[in-house]
Amino acid sequence: MAQENAEEGSTQAASDDAIPEVEDDFYKLISLPIPEGVILEVGGLATLPDGSIAACTRRGEVWIISNPNVSGNIKPTYRRFAYGLHEPLGLAYKDGDIYVTQRSEITRLRDMNGDGEADAYDKVFSWPLSGNYHEYSYGPLFMPNGNMLVTLNLGWSNSLGHGVSLAPWRGWMLEITPDGQMTPVAAGLRSPSGFGFNEAGDVFYTENQGDWVGSGRISHIEKGDFLGNAESLRWTDLPDSPLNIKPQDIPDTGEPLYDVAKRVEALKPPAVWLPHGILGISTSGILNDNTNGKFGPFSNQFFVGDQGQSKIMRVALEKVKGQYQGVVFPFREGFSSGILRLIWGSDGAMFSGMTSRGWSSTGKELFGLQRLVWTGRTPFEMKTVRAMPDGFEIEFTLPVNRTVAADPSVYQITGFNYKYQAEYGSPVINNKKCTVRGVVVSEDGLKARLVVDGLREGYIHEITAEGVRGADGKPLLHHVGYYTLNQFPDGEKLAIAAPDHSNHAAMASSAKPAATKSAAAAKPAAGTMAKRVTKRPASWTKESDITINVGTKPGLKFDPSQIRVKAGSKVKVVFHNNDDMLHNFVLVLPGTAIEVGEMAMKLGLEGQEKNYIPQTDKLLYHTKLLQPGETDAIYFEAPDEPGDYTFVCTVPGHFYVMQGTFKVVQ
């Protein structure tokens, strides 16, 4: 055993100097060329029997893309199949026909004469609209019985600062028969952009942060479920509604949703939470891996796209005591635009349909279609995490260094939650570190069972395994996952003694002077102005030299985007967030907006609580983080040094594009 451990340590040390592996080593991104003049703002995708792809666009067109696999020197060809549709945001193929979901209806498109273009645009079923810009409609998703599922987005009220259901069934999932008969399925949806089946045939949908939604999440959805947003409940008295609760029945207490669900019977907790700003900001398409290993070692797991951060996450689910729960991991970043739709190609590669219109994205392109291909190499990852009666079991894709993986100190676990409230989003609440009491690694090195104290039902648990190494000494490609624990499973607990904490108090005490000194050193020098002053300074003889009103425009933009002031002048900025998401106003040194934004993103679970304001001298002044419809005013003195400073929203994902120029002149 000693020789084995020495060999393992030697292998680890030898590989520490190797070039770190990156996502691109395992999953390659290939951009499909798009003909000039084709604005492929993808709203929906479907793979056709001949391997070609159908794509609908937000501009109302449907395109058929032949040879999408981009093999050899043959480029894809594009043929317009249909046009004149009203912002279709979903598309499906069934028995030779293409179905799209427009704003107000499901439409069946048919090529009657075989010329490659749709001749018949037949309404299958329609629903009313109020005209609100936020009334998006998604689907259809075909069920095994031939019926279709659609989901209807809530509207948005800038004056109220929250979602509104202004027309029947807004905020609902509906089931529709081929002959146009409708049955309402479930309520409480806010922005249900993506939905699909798992391997068991159960339906899951993705939700975006907003009012009543503290963070992005994935929920199992069944008939009669209430998924959380109270606005849609105004229609529960309509015929065939499977629910009878009303908006006033939903308590707005700020407790975790899991706790409120104990008192509101229809309210269903999510299967998996996606921490906002860490694993995306606008959850979109969801896709189950049914490729039978063509896409790597993650069969029957979900892949979930994000529109704002142009990336994909990976979700592994399990069912415990009749409820779904599971873990989400980072998977692949670097897509060229905002991901809206995901499908499998005929060869088992993944296609991502993208658009940035309306919300912008970290990917700089306005739209795009990319193909994600597995290279055949297996990444060293946490493959999944399973709940145990006394902790978690981590399964890896490749064997670990058993000695290293058996050390409890290489794991850190923190439990946290979000407020269930009518207000937009939520900071992280009730966060508390858990103690890893012991670890048992399987003989094959593929599993590590962690005995953990302090786990809580209804909470998300950040599981970090940064210190784990593979049998070859390499680190994990992604070392963090987030497990939503809805139920503890039954079963045998491991007999592991509690750790000795007798020296911890002394160690903590000896560390305090250094921490205090560090905190003092971080304070601004005497006489400098605070970074957020919300009342006119007493030393100012008048309100200000200049008052600047700043608002927002669609597409993550400030209004105005350029401000001009004199060096050293007394400035009042009134920032009004008239958008439908959270924003702040942050003034930074020239050329540092992205750097400061990335610092804000690294705040992790504390980001929203800290208004996404990092501690750095490159950040000059800032407002608080504003709810939709909220206003904040700050006072400061313009820099003495002329130059082009930047004002930026440091919310994760926003800072890449939501910037303006603060020009200081003599």
XYZ file of C-alpha atoms in Angstrom:
666
model
C 0.000 0.000 0.000
C 2.859 2.402 0.855
C 4.444 1.731 -2.538
C 1.071 2.302 -4.257
C 0.608 5.621 -2.445
C 4.141 6.721 -3.316
C 3.534 5.942 -6.963
C 0.258 7.869 -6.872
C 1.978 10.883 -5.291
C 4.778 10.749 -7.845
C 2.281 10.644 -10.710
C 0.447 13.610 -9.265
C 3.597 15.678 -8.834
C 4.779 14.848 -12.331
C 1.531 16.033 -13.872
C 1.223 19.266 -11.886
C 3.524 21.008 -14.351
C 1.538 19.796 -17.379
C -0.595 22.193 -19.403
C -4.066 22.293 -17.796
C -6.808 20.656 -19.804
C -9.672 22.855 -20.977
C -13.200 22.284 -22.232
C -12.124 22.522 -25.859
C -9.916 19.450 -25.424
C -13.049 17.344 -25.034
C -15.881 19.227 -26.761
C -15.169 21.234 -29.919
C -17.306 24.162 -31.045
C -17.880 24.463 -34.802
C -19.738 27.457 -36.238
C -21.980 26.818 -39.216
C -21.557 29.406 -41.979
C -24.712 31.448 -42.544
C -25.387 33.045 -45.946
C -25.239 36.814 -46.176
C -28.677 38.300 -45.740
C -30.025 35.431 -43.616
C -30.770 36.755 -40.105
C -30.789 33.440 -38.237
C -32.035 34.596 -34.823
C -32.984 31.079 -33.825
C -36.229 30.575 -31.936
C -36.649 26.854 -32.536
C -34.772 23.848 -33.945
C -35.688 20.337 -35.084
C -33.708 17.535 -36.720
C -35.444 16.098 -39.788
C -35.369 12.420 -40.866
C -32.790 13.071 -43.610
C -30.366 14.683 -41.124
C -31.103 18.254 -42.166
C -32.228 20.845 -39.605
C -35.300 23.047 -39.517
C -34.839 26.400 -37.769
C -37.430 29.070 -37.113
C -36.318 32.626 -36.435
C -37.590 35.483 -34.331
C -38.169 37.378 -37.586
C -40.867 34.909 -38.583
C -39.050 32.630 -41.030
C -38.425 28.885 -41.171
C -35.227 27.654 -42.829
C -34.225 24.121 -43.845
C -30.459 23.613 -43.455
C -28.991 20.702 -45.416
C -25.614 19.118 -44.593
C -25.461 20.730 -41.133
C -22.678 18.381 -40.005
C -20.151 20.511 -41.936
C -18.133 17.563 -43.200
C -15.341 17.938 -45.748
C -15.515 20.857 -48.131
C -19.285 20.734 -48.492
C -20.940 23.696 -46.813
C -24.495 23.712 -45.463
C -27.215 24.934 -47.803
C -30.135 27.078 -46.640
C -33.630 27.020 -48.126
C -36.434 29.227 -46.807
C -39.432 27.022 -46.116
C -41.873 29.554 -44.607
C -42.143 33.234 -43.697
C -44.544 35.826 -42.274
C -44.902 34.180 -38.863
C -45.206 36.138 -35.608
C -41.988 35.600 -33.607
C -42.030 31.766 -33.451
C -40.030 30.557 -30.446
C -40.416 26.820 -30.893
C -40.492 24.268 -33.665
C -41.119 20.511 -33.962
C -41.317 17.911 -36.736
C -44.061 15.272 -36.798
C -45.148 12.868 -39.577
C -43.864 14.955 -42.469
C -45.088 18.324 -41.173
C -43.389 21.166 -39.323
C -45.172 22.732 -36.357
C -44.246 26.157 -34.979
C -45.490 28.069 -31.964
C -46.180 31.677 -32.822
C -47.133 34.340 -30.310
C -50.808 33.410 -30.463
C -51.051 29.914 -31.938
C -49.611 26.575 -32.957
C -49.328 26.475 -36.732
C -48.847 23.377 -38.907
C -46.748 24.021 -42.018
C -47.181 21.722 -45.030
C -45.452 21.486 -48.394
C -48.400 20.400 -50.552
C -46.726 20.381 -53.982
C -43.266 19.140 -53.050
C -41.367 22.270 -54.131
C -39.567 22.644 -50.792
C -41.725 25.529 -49.532
C -44.743 25.545 -47.259
C -48.029 26.049 -49.087
C -50.418 25.554 -46.155
C -50.264 27.452 -42.840
C -52.952 25.754 -40.740
C -53.917 26.885 -37.254
C -54.050 23.998 -34.781
C -55.003 26.058 -31.722
C -54.815 29.713 -30.716
C -54.884 31.651 -27.446
C -55.619 35.323 -26.665
C -52.988 38.064 -26.434
C -53.041 41.407 -24.636
C -50.330 42.901 -26.853
C -47.731 43.001 -24.074
C -44.221 42.636 -25.512
C -43.277 39.965 -22.946
C -45.962 37.460 -23.990
C -43.639 34.907 -25.590
C -44.923 31.435 -26.438
C -42.880 28.235 -26.610
C -43.201 24.748 -28.061
C -44.689 22.518 -29.212
C -43.341 19.439 -27.476
C -44.971 16.281 -28.820
C -46.097 13.724 -26.256
C -46.156 9.953 -26.833
C -49.959 10.135 -27.258
C -49.579 12.604 -30.154
C -50.752 15.629 -28.194
C -48.640 18.779 -27.896
C -47.433 20.799 -24.932
C -46.893 24.571 -25.067
C -45.856 27.062 -22.397
C -46.949 30.704 -22.286
C -44.718 33.437 -20.861
C -46.099 36.047 -18.478
C -46.332 39.631 -19.660
C -44.315 42.358 -17.955
C -45.374 45.637 -16.372
C -42.663 48.294 -16.111
C -44.894 50.402 -13.907
C -45.500 47.549 -11.452
C -42.028 46.057 -11.803
C -43.198 42.467 -12.058
C -44.777 39.906 -14.351
C -48.462 40.110 -15.211
C -50.963 37.651 -16.663
C -53.101 39.949 -18.794
C -54.708 37.276 -20.974
C -56.099 33.819 -20.107
C -53.558 31.060 -19.493
C -50.503 33.331 -19.476
C -48.057 31.606 -17.120
C -49.448 28.132 -17.856
C -48.504 24.923 -19.623
C -51.249 23.706 -21.980
C -51.855 20.322 -23.618
C -53.363 20.463 -27.109
C -54.710 17.634 -29.258
C -54.031 17.428 -33.022
C -57.637 18.518 -33.654
C -57.278 21.620 -31.485
C -58.732 20.653 -28.110
C -56.961 22.297 -25.156
C -56.498 21.197 -21.543
C -54.653 23.395 -19.027
C -51.897 21.402 -17.292
C -50.084 23.530 -14.704
C -49.742 27.136 -13.527
C -47.116 29.314 -11.862
C -44.712 29.574 -14.797
C -42.888 32.870 -15.317
C -40.567 32.553 -18.314
C -40.686 28.853 -19.304
C -38.376 28.988 -22.319
C -37.256 25.348 -22.378
C -38.952 22.043 -21.674
C -38.374 18.415 -22.545
C -38.532 14.774 -21.460
C -36.081 12.771 -19.392
C -35.414 9.097 -20.089
C -38.440 8.100 -17.964
C -40.763 10.249 -20.089
C -41.353 12.884 -17.392
C -41.506 16.549 -18.422
C -39.133 19.175 -17.015
C -39.034 22.889 -17.746
C -36.500 25.660 -17.200
C -37.302 28.878 -15.365
C -35.618 32.287 -15.199
C -34.906 34.487 -12.195
C -37.551 37.138 -11.588
C -40.562 37.853 -9.409
C -41.278 34.798 -7.212
C -38.150 33.168 -8.696
C -34.993 33.691 -6.645
C -32.730 32.040 -9.217
C -32.843 29.927 -12.357
C -34.201 26.439 -11.822
C -35.447 23.200 -13.380
C -38.749 21.694 -12.291
C -40.608 18.462 -12.921
C -44.059 19.475 -14.124
C -47.254 17.424 -13.838
C -50.948 18.161 -14.187
C -52.239 20.240 -11.290
C -48.854 21.598 -10.261
C -48.336 25.189 -9.161
C -44.723 26.110 -9.970
C -44.469 29.320 -7.989
C -45.436 32.543 -9.806
C -48.714 33.759 -8.346
C -49.785 35.954 -11.301
C -51.106 33.065 -13.396
C -53.521 31.971 -10.662
C -56.045 34.629 -11.672
C -57.328 32.147 -14.297
C -57.973 29.184 -11.998
C -61.730 29.779 -12.064
C -61.876 29.137 -15.822
C -63.295 25.800 -17.047
C -60.964 22.779 -16.896
C -58.464 24.462 -14.560
C -56.798 21.736 -12.468
C -56.148 24.303 -9.705
C -58.466 26.329 -7.498
C -56.035 28.512 -5.543
C -55.841 32.276 -6.182
C -52.984 34.817 -6.060
C -53.972 35.998 -2.587
C -53.508 32.453 -1.262
C -49.742 32.604 -1.837
C -47.778 33.967 1.164
C -45.117 36.583 0.378
C -42.961 35.996 3.447
C -39.470 35.623 1.994
C -39.120 32.103 3.357
C -37.513 29.436 1.175
C -39.953 28.019 -1.383
C -39.501 24.533 0.066
C -40.883 25.711 3.421
C -43.862 27.503 1.869
C -44.678 24.355 -0.139
C -45.373 22.561 3.141
C -48.348 24.896 3.624
C -49.443 25.357 -0.021
C -50.208 21.845 -1.210
C -50.060 22.475 -4.980
C -46.731 24.351 -4.833
C -43.938 22.115 -6.179
C -40.298 22.778 -5.244
C -37.775 22.732 -8.096
C -35.791 19.588 -8.841
C -32.573 21.575 -9.310
C -31.645 25.208 -8.640
C -29.048 26.947 -10.864
C -27.253 29.627 -8.809
C -27.768 33.007 -10.478
C -24.649 34.636 -11.859
C -22.647 31.451 -11.315
C -24.401 28.979 -13.590
C -26.100 31.399 -15.931
C -28.515 34.299 -15.732
C -31.252 33.320 -18.212
C -31.936 29.585 -18.367
C -33.123 28.420 -21.808
C -33.210 25.161 -23.791
C -33.060 21.764 -22.084
C -31.932 18.553 -23.794
C -31.704 14.979 -22.502
C -28.689 12.930 -23.639
C -30.270 9.994 -25.465
C -27.352 9.563 -27.890
C -26.247 6.200 -26.444
C -22.732 7.418 -25.717
C -22.126 9.410 -28.901
C -21.744 12.588 -26.836
C -19.548 11.223 -24.086
C -20.057 9.695 -20.634
C -23.205 11.602 -19.631
C -26.039 9.418 -20.945
C -29.541 10.330 -19.700
C -28.375 13.583 -18.147
C -29.789 16.960 -19.113
C -27.874 19.735 -20.836
C -29.254 23.214 -20.176
C -28.428 26.354 -22.144
C -28.157 29.920 -20.939
C -29.028 32.892 -23.106
C -27.225 35.621 -21.168
C -23.926 33.895 -20.434
C -23.742 31.900 -23.710
C -22.945 28.605 -22.032
C -24.274 25.142 -21.211
C -24.675 23.421 -17.860
C -25.045 19.695 -17.141
C -27.724 18.254 -14.810
C -27.925 14.775 -13.265
C -31.228 13.859 -11.611
C -32.371 11.167 -9.237
C -35.746 10.363 -7.697
C -35.899 10.087 -3.906
C -39.149 9.236 -2.129
C -41.124 10.159 -5.225
C -39.481 13.574 -5.737
C -36.874 14.566 -8.282
C -33.687 16.243 -7.102
C -30.153 16.395 -8.346
C -26.983 18.248 -9.168
C -25.912 20.801 -11.768
C -22.345 21.314 -13.027
C -20.657 23.745 -15.398
C -20.145 22.105 -18.815
C -19.154 24.302 -21.785
C -18.604 28.048 -22.212
C -17.646 30.198 -25.171
C -20.650 30.032 -27.489
C -20.822 32.850 -30.013
C -24.227 34.233 -28.976
C -27.053 33.711 -26.505
C -28.197 30.083 -26.431
C -31.933 29.604 -26.853
C -32.354 26.111 -28.368
C -30.490 22.790 -28.224
C -31.058 19.671 -30.364
C -29.182 16.501 -31.295
C -27.893 16.110 -34.801
C -28.156 12.851 -36.716
C -24.572 11.945 -35.734
C -24.975 12.606 -31.989
C -23.402 16.073 -32.020
C -25.266 18.900 -30.303
C -26.574 21.924 -32.192
C -27.071 25.246 -30.446
C -29.397 27.855 -31.960
C -28.651 31.357 -30.709
C -29.805 34.960 -30.605
C -28.826 38.005 -28.552
C -31.705 40.259 -29.608
C -33.629 41.718 -26.692
C -31.272 40.807 -23.859
C -27.731 40.684 -25.263
C -25.253 37.977 -24.270
C -21.614 37.374 -23.453
C -21.239 35.887 -26.934
C -20.682 38.916 -29.167
C -22.517 37.707 -32.293
C -26.106 38.827 -32.885
C -27.157 35.296 -33.807
C -25.656 31.969 -34.783
C -25.832 28.207 -35.162
C -23.025 26.139 -33.647
C -22.268 22.446 -33.448
C -20.688 20.952 -30.303
C -18.786 17.731 -31.017
C -17.289 15.260 -28.556
C -13.642 14.554 -29.396
C -13.802 11.004 -28.004
C -11.685 11.865 -24.948
C -13.316 11.429 -21.546
C -12.934 14.493 -19.308
C -12.124 13.974 -15.636
C -15.326 15.233 -14.033
C -17.741 14.629 -11.222
C -20.143 12.559 -13.299
C -22.959 12.773 -10.790
C -23.746 13.282 -7.116
C -26.271 11.170 -5.220
C -27.889 11.889 -1.888
C -27.105 9.458 0.951
C -28.796 9.160 4.362
C -25.723 10.798 5.908
C -24.212 12.845 3.065
C -23.399 12.505 -0.627
C -21.818 10.033 -2.985
C -19.764 11.532 -5.823
C -19.247 9.400 -8.910
C -16.365 10.363 -11.210
C -15.908 9.749 -14.912
C -12.364 8.423 -14.361
C -10.605 6.851 -11.350
C -9.322 9.215 -8.684
C -6.120 9.152 -6.682
C -7.661 7.224 -3.799
C -5.355 8.617 -1.128
C -6.073 12.220 -2.037
C -9.797 11.664 -2.570
C -10.131 10.033 0.875
C -8.984 13.234 2.600
C -12.033 15.185 3.889
C -10.137 18.474 3.600
C -10.189 18.386 -0.228
C -13.972 18.896 -0.163
C -15.943 21.956 0.927
C -19.734 21.997 1.186
C -21.955 25.021 1.816
C -25.745 24.946 2.097
C -27.812 27.976 1.077
C -31.204 29.026 -0.193
C -33.234 31.808 -1.838
C -36.209 33.866 -0.738
C -39.590 32.982 -2.183
C -41.008 36.450 -2.667
C -42.920 38.671 -5.065
C -39.846 40.887 -5.372
C -37.528 40.260 -8.318
C -34.876 37.601 -7.628
C -33.215 37.011 -4.280
C -29.838 37.175 -2.601
C -28.457 33.970 -1.162
C -29.878 33.402 2.331
C -29.212 31.073 5.263
C -25.830 30.022 3.897
C -23.910 27.776 6.253
C -20.824 25.604 5.866
C -21.192 21.867 6.367
C -18.586 19.565 7.883
C -17.229 16.657 5.847
C -16.728 14.130 8.638
C -15.240 11.347 6.589
C -14.768 9.940 3.073
C -14.811 6.359 1.806
C -13.438 5.819 -1.718
C -14.473 2.759 -3.714
C -11.889 0.149 -4.705
C -12.135 1.127 -8.374
C -11.580 4.802 -7.539
C -14.771 5.892 -9.294
C -16.828 6.819 -6.233
C -16.283 8.798 -3.045
C -18.893 8.623 -0.307
C -18.875 11.712 1.890
C -20.325 11.677 5.394
C -21.480 15.245 5.965
C -22.890 17.047 8.988
C -25.201 20.040 8.567
C -27.079 19.157 5.366
C -30.615 20.578 5.170
C -33.641 19.436 3.195
C -34.945 22.028 0.786
C -31.495 23.618 0.437
C -28.961 23.883 -2.362
C -25.508 22.581 -1.460
C -22.374 23.845 -3.153
C -19.970 20.896 -3.391
C -16.385 21.877 -4.158
C -13.762 19.224 -4.834
C -10.874 21.384 -6.028
C -8.249 19.265 -4.304
C -9.310 15.947 -5.856
C -6.882 14.482 -8.395
C -7.250 11.709 -10.910
C -5.190 8.520 -10.793
C -2.903 10.254 -13.292
C -2.589 13.314 -11.036
C -4.738 15.644 -13.122
C -7.310 17.994 -11.543
C -11.015 17.932 -12.302
C -12.027 19.867 -15.396
C -14.818 21.446 -13.290
C -14.475 21.099 -9.540
C -17.856 22.414 -8.328
C -21.452 21.217 -8.419
C -24.709 22.357 -6.798
C -26.993 19.684 -5.362
C -30.634 20.479 -4.510
C -31.599 18.244 -1.581
C -35.377 17.842 -1.452
C -35.356 14.513 0.407
C -32.882 12.406 2.343
C -33.024 8.801 1.121
C -33.501 5.913 3.497
C -30.657 3.484 4.030
C -27.674 2.608 6.163
C -25.434 5.341 7.509
C -21.679 4.900 7.661
C -20.055 4.532 11.083
C -17.484 7.344 11.060
C -16.365 9.053 14.245
C -16.922 12.774 14.671
C -13.792 14.895 13.999
C -11.784 16.471 16.828
C -12.379 20.239 16.839
C -10.534 20.943 20.124
C -7.876 23.095 18.474
C -10.201 25.006 16.184
C -11.038 27.761 18.683
C -7.384 28.490 19.356
C -6.590 28.488 15.661
C -9.468 30.884 14.943
C -8.366 33.170 17.790
C -4.784 33.322 16.551
C -6.013 34.237 13.087
C -8.113 37.213 14.233
C -5.382 39.893 14.501
C -4.270 39.308 10.891
C -7.850 39.465 9.659
C -8.459 42.712 11.550
C -5.301 44.261 10.162
C -6.213 43.221 6.632
C -9.688 44.732 6.986
C -8.240 48.012 8.236
C -5.762 48.141 5.387
C -8.582 47.693 2.898
C -10.427 50.821 4.095
C -10.136 53.948 1.955
C -7.668 56.578 3.088
C -8.958 59.385 5.300
C -10.518 62.238 3.395
C -11.555 60.189 0.357
C -15.194 60.135 -0.654
C -17.262 57.009 0.011
C -18.159 54.967 -3.046
C -21.913 55.293 -2.479
C -23.217 58.570 -1.047
C -27.002 58.892 -1.226
C -27.410 62.309 0.440
C -25.911 65.598 -0.685
C -22.624 66.054 1.195
C -22.799 68.789 3.831
C -19.720 70.461 2.337
C -21.529 71.127 -0.958
C -22.959 74.644 -1.103
C -25.550 73.609 -3.686
C -27.267 70.422 -4.857
C -24.662 69.654 -7.534
C -22.887 71.163 -10.519
C -24.694 68.703 -12.784
C -27.542 66.235 -12.340
C -27.559 63.296 -14.746
C -30.595 61.078 -15.214
C -29.696 57.605 -16.445
C -32.147 54.906 -17.492
C -32.009 51.669 -19.480
C -32.971 50.544 -22.975
C -33.747 47.030 -24.259
C -30.718 44.906 -25.029
C -28.739 45.671 -21.838
C -28.068 49.309 -22.649
C -27.806 52.486 -20.609
C -29.738 55.565 -21.709
C -27.828 57.768 -22.350
C -24.741 55.746 -23.227
C -22.413 58.784 -23.057
C -22.026 61.354 -20.277
C -19.757 64.408 -20.307
C -18.683 66.260 -17.142
C -15.933 68.632 -16.043
C -13.024 67.318 -14.007
C -13.614 67.730 -10.277
C -17.259 68.796 -10.699
C -19.902 67.827 -8.191
C -22.136 65.205 -9.802
C -25.501 63.727 -8.930
C -26.497 60.592 -10.857
C -30.109 59.449 -10.686
C -30.310 55.898 -11.996
C -33.761 54.556 -12.810
C -34.015 50.881 -13.669
C -36.886 50.813 -16.133
C -35.880 47.356 -17.398
C -37.353 43.945 -16.515
C -34.259 42.655 -14.689
C -31.797 43.698 -11.979
C -29.179 46.389 -12.741
C -26.712 48.685 -11.005
C -24.695 51.736 -12.088
C -20.947 51.488 -11.398
C -18.274 54.016 -12.410
C -14.817 52.505 -12.951
C -11.381 53.574 -14.133
C -10.743 53.688 -17.892
C -10.382 50.262 -19.476
C -11.323 48.268 -16.363
C -15.040 47.514 -16.866
C -14.582 43.859 -17.804
C -11.988 43.325 -15.070
C -14.266 44.794 -12.399
C -17.231 42.834 -13.759
C -15.287 39.589 -13.551
C -14.375 40.450 -9.959
C -18.098 40.885 -9.268
C -18.834 37.505 -10.824
C -16.240 35.885 -8.544
C -18.251 37.014 -5.515
C -20.173 33.798 -6.168
C -22.939 33.047 -3.699
C -22.502 36.448 -2.014
C -22.800 38.423 -5.252
C -26.389 39.614 -5.118
C -26.237 40.268 -1.374
C -23.218 42.524 -2.006
C -24.947 44.304 -4.915
C -22.263 42.794 -7.220
C -19.813 45.392 -5.896
C -16.287 43.953 -5.506
C -13.624 45.491 -3.276
C -11.194 47.162 -5.676
C -9.643 50.617 -6.155
C -10.591 50.381 -9.836
C -14.230 50.879 -8.829
C -14.911 54.558 -8.066
C -18.635 55.010 -7.312
C -21.776 52.904 -7.473
C -25.498 52.649 -6.799
C -27.080 49.696 -5.063
C -28.499 46.795 -7.082
C -31.879 48.011 -8.309
C -35.091 46.070 -8.688
C -37.094 46.665 -11.896
C -38.812 50.044 -11.592
C -36.574 51.171 -8.722
C -34.498 54.388 -8.567
C -31.284 55.214 -6.707
C -29.421 58.554 -6.572
C -25.740 58.963 -5.720
C -23.462 62.005 -5.229
C -19.773 62.123 -6.039
C -17.003 64.362 -7.328
C -15.836 63.654 -10.851
C -12.212 62.490 -11.174
C -9.619 65.260 -11.446
C -7.835 63.412 -14.248
C -9.493 63.891 -17.671
C -10.217 60.756 -19.668
C -12.835 58.270 -20.860
C -14.054 56.481 -17.745
C -16.704 53.759 -17.967
C -20.029 53.254 -16.257
C -21.107 49.630 -16.248
C -23.688 47.241 -14.805
C -21.640 44.639 -12.909
C -24.393 41.998 -12.767
C -22.811 38.751 -14.070
C -23.159 38.591 -17.835
C -24.401 42.163 -18.113
C -21.010 43.811 -17.730
C -19.708 42.468 -21.038
C -22.149 44.649 -22.979
C -23.951 47.040 -20.611
C -21.423 49.867 -20.584
C -21.336 53.598 -21.241
C -18.677 56.300 -21.533
C -18.229 58.809 -18.708
C -16.078 61.471 -20.383
C -14.209 63.761 -17.997
C -12.886 66.999 -19.570
C -10.981 70.059 -18.300
